[in-house]
XYZ file of C-alpha atoms in Angstrom:
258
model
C 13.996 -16.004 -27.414
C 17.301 -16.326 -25.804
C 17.548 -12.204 -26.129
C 14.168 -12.106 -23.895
C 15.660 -14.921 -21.378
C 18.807 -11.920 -20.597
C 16.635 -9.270 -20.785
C 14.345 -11.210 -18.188
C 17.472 -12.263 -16.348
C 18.715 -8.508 -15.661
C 15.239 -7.425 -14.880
C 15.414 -9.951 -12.026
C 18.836 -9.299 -10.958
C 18.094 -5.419 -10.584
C 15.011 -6.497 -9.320
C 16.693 -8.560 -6.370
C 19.568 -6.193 -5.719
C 17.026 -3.457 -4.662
C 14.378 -5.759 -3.178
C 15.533 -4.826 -0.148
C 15.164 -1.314 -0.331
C 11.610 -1.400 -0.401
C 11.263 -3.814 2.160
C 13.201 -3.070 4.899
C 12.280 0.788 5.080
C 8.482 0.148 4.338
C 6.395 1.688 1.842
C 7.121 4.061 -1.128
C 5.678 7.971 0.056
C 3.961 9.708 -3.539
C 3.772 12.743 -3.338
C 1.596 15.052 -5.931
C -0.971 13.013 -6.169
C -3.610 15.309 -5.478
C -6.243 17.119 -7.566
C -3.662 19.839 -8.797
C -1.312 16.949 -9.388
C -3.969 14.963 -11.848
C -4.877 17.946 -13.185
C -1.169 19.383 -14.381
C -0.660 15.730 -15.209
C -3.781 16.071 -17.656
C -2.157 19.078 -19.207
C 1.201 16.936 -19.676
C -0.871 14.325 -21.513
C -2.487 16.419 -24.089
C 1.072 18.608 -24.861
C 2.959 15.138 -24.999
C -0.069 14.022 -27.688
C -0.171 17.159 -29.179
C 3.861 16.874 -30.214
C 4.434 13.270 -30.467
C 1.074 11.667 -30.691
C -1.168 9.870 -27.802
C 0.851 5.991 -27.997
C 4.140 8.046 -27.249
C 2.707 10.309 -24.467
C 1.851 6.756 -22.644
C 5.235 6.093 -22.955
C 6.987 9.107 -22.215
C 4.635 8.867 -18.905
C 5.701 5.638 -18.102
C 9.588 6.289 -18.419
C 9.205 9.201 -16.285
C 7.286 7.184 -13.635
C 10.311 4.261 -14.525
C 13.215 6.800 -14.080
C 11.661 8.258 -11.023
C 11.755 4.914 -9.434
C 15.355 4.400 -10.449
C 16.251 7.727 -8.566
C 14.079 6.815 -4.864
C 15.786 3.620 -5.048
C 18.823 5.034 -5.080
C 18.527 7.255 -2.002
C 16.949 4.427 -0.154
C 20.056 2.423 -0.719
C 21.956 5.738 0.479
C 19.614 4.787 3.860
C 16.821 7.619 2.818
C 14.452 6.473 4.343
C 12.044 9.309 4.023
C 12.782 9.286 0.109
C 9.585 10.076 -1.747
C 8.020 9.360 -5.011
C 7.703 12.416 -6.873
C 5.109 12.320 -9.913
C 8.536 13.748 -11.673
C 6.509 16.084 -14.361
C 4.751 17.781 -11.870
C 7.053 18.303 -8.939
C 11.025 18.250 -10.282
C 11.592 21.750 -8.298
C 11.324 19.743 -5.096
C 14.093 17.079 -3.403
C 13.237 13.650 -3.366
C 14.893 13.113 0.068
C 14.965 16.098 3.000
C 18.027 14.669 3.702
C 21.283 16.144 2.619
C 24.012 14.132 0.724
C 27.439 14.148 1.780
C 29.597 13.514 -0.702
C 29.991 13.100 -4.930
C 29.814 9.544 -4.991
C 26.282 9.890 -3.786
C 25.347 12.874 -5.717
C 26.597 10.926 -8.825
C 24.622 7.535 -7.792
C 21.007 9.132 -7.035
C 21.907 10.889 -10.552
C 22.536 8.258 -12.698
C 20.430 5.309 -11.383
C 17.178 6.679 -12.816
C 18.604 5.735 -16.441
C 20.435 2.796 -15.148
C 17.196 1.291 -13.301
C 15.671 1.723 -16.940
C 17.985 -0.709 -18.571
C 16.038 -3.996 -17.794
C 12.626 -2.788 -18.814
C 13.916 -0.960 -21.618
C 16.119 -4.401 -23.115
C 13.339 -6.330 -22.235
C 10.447 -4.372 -23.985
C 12.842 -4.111 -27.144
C 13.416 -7.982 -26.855
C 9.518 -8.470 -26.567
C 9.050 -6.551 -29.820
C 11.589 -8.419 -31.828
C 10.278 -11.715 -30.446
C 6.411 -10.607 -31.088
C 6.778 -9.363 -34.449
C 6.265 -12.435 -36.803
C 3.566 -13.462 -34.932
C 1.685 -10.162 -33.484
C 2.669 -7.438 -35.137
C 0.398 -4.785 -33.603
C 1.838 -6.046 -29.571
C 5.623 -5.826 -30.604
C 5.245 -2.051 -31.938
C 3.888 -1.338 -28.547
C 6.841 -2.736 -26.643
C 8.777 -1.537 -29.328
C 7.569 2.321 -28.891
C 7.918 1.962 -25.113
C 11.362 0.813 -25.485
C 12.603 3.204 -27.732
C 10.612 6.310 -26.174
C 12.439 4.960 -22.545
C 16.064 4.666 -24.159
C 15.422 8.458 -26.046
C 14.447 10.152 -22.500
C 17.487 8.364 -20.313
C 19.604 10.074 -23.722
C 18.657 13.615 -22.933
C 18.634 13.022 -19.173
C 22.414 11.867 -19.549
C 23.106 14.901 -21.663
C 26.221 17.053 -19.847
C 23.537 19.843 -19.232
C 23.446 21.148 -15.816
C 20.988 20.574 -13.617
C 20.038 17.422 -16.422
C 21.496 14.294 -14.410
C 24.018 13.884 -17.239
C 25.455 16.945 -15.641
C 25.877 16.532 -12.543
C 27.552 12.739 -13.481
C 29.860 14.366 -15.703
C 30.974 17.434 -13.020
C 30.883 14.918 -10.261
C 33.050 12.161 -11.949
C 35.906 14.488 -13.491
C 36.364 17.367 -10.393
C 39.176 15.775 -9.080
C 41.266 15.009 -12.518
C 39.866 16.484 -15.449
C 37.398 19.457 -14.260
C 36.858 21.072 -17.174
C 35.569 18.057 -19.289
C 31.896 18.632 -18.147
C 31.727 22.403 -19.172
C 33.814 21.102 -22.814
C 31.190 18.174 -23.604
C 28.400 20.960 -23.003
C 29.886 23.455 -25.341
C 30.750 20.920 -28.244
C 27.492 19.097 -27.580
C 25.295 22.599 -27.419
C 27.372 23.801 -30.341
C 26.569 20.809 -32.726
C 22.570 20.636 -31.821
C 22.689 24.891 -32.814
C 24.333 23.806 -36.150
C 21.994 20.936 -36.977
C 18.606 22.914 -35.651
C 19.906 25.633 -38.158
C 20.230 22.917 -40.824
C 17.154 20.774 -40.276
C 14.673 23.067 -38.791
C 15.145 21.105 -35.783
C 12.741 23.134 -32.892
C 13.726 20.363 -30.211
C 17.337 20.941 -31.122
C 17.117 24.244 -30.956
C 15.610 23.767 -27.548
C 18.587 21.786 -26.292
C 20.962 23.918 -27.432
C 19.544 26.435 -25.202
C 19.350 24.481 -22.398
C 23.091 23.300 -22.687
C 24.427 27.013 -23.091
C 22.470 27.996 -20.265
C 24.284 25.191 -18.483
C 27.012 27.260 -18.607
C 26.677 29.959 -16.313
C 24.226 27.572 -13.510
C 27.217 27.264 -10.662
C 27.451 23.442 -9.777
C 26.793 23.046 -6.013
C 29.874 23.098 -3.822
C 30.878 21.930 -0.327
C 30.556 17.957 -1.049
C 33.629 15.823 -0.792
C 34.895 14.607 -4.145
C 35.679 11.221 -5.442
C 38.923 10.384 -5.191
C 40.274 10.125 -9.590
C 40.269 6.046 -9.497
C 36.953 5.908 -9.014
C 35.964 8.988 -10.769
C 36.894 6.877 -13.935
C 34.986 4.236 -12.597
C 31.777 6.716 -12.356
C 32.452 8.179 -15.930
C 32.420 4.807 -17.420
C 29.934 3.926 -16.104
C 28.278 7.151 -17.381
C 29.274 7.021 -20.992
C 28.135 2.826 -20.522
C 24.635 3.611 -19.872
C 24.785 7.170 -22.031
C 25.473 4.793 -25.082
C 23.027 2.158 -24.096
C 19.873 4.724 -24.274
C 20.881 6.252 -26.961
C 20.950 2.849 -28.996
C 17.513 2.168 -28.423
C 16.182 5.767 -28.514
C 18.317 7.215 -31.891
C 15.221 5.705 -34.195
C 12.836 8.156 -32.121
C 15.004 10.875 -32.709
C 15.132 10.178 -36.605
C 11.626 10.369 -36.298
C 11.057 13.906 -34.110
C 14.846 15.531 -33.762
């Protein structure tokens, strides 16, 4: 019990440091929710079941929705207030704010607060689960999938693959000391995933593998001012913080479908 009282307790403290957000610039915008919207979402839902089964398509949904939240909540504390809530699997090609950003220390906030908003609800579910499980067995695997299936999606969002958020924390953080880190994470990283794909059959590794070499030759955007290298080490440790955090709830999903 006392791991669900500190999971509760940083649900309410994220809760509280972005209650404001909401409030003082008024209502969330969604935008896709139309008929095209439910019906691309429909087509999501059956692919998701078709790969991973209908409990884990639930979840995946749900993370999305979660991470998407993380990521307007972000540019509303940037003073967005226009920011709108994109249902993410239909409408990723298009900004969540109209309004530019100015420098890397933004672009490397609105990227990583998606998986760092899914911290609380992902501790808390997995604290649920392990609190449920002697006495409802059937409830705690629930919890349990949703926090897994959360912690696995924040993982390959944080991946060093450009445009993934991972990338653009990792090319943000480092421009100013160590530049080519980003482009030397996504060759090793890319690298190992082609080698174990080839050894396990993996098609999802495979997949990423692509993506990260394909990284390679996407440009990063230009003409934003950099961080200054103190607190680019701040950003990248935060970064590999909540990289290592996901991936320690979602590596049992990965045993599972990877």
């Amino acid at each position: 019990m006392l791991f669900v009282l500190l999971a509760s307790v940083l649900c309410v403290v994220t809760a509280y440091t972005l209650r404001a957000n909401v409030i003082d610039h008024g209502s969330i915008t969604v935008s896709g929710l139309n008929g095209i919207g439910v019906i691309f979402g429909f087509i999501f839902y059956v692919l998701a079941s078709s790969v991973f089964g209908a409990e884990i398509a639930v979840t995946l949904i749900a993370s999305l929705l979660l991470h998407e939240m993380g990521q307007v909540l972000a540019y509303r504390m940037l003073g967005h207030s226009q920011a709108k809530f994109r249902l993410v699997m239909l409408q990723y090609n298009q900004p969540i704010s109209a309004q530019p950003l100015t420098n890397d220390g933004e672009e490397f906030f609105t990227a990583i607060m998606g998986a760092v908003f899914s911290l609380g609800p992902m501790v808390l579910s997995l604290a649920i689960a392990a609190a449920l499980l002697p006495v409802a067995p059937v409830t705690a695997h629930q919890f349990w999938l949703f926090g897994v299936t959360c912690g696995a999606l924040n993982f390959v969002s944080l991946l060093p693959f450009w445009p993934f958020a991972g990338g653009r924390c990792i090319r943000t953080s480092v421009v100013k000391f160590w530049p080519g880190l980003g482009p030397m994470m996504t060759v090793f990283l890319s690298a190992a995933m082609l080698v174990a794909s080839l050894r396990t059959g993996s098609v999802a590794l495979m997949v990423l593998a692509g993506i990260g070499a394909q990284s390679l030759w996407r440009p990063s955007p230009s003409g934003l001012e950099p961080m200054e290298p103190e607190t680019g080490l701040i950003a990248l440790s935060a970064y590999a913080f909540t990289l290592a955090a996901h991936f320690s709830a979602g590596w049992l999903l990965f045993l599972v479908y990877i």
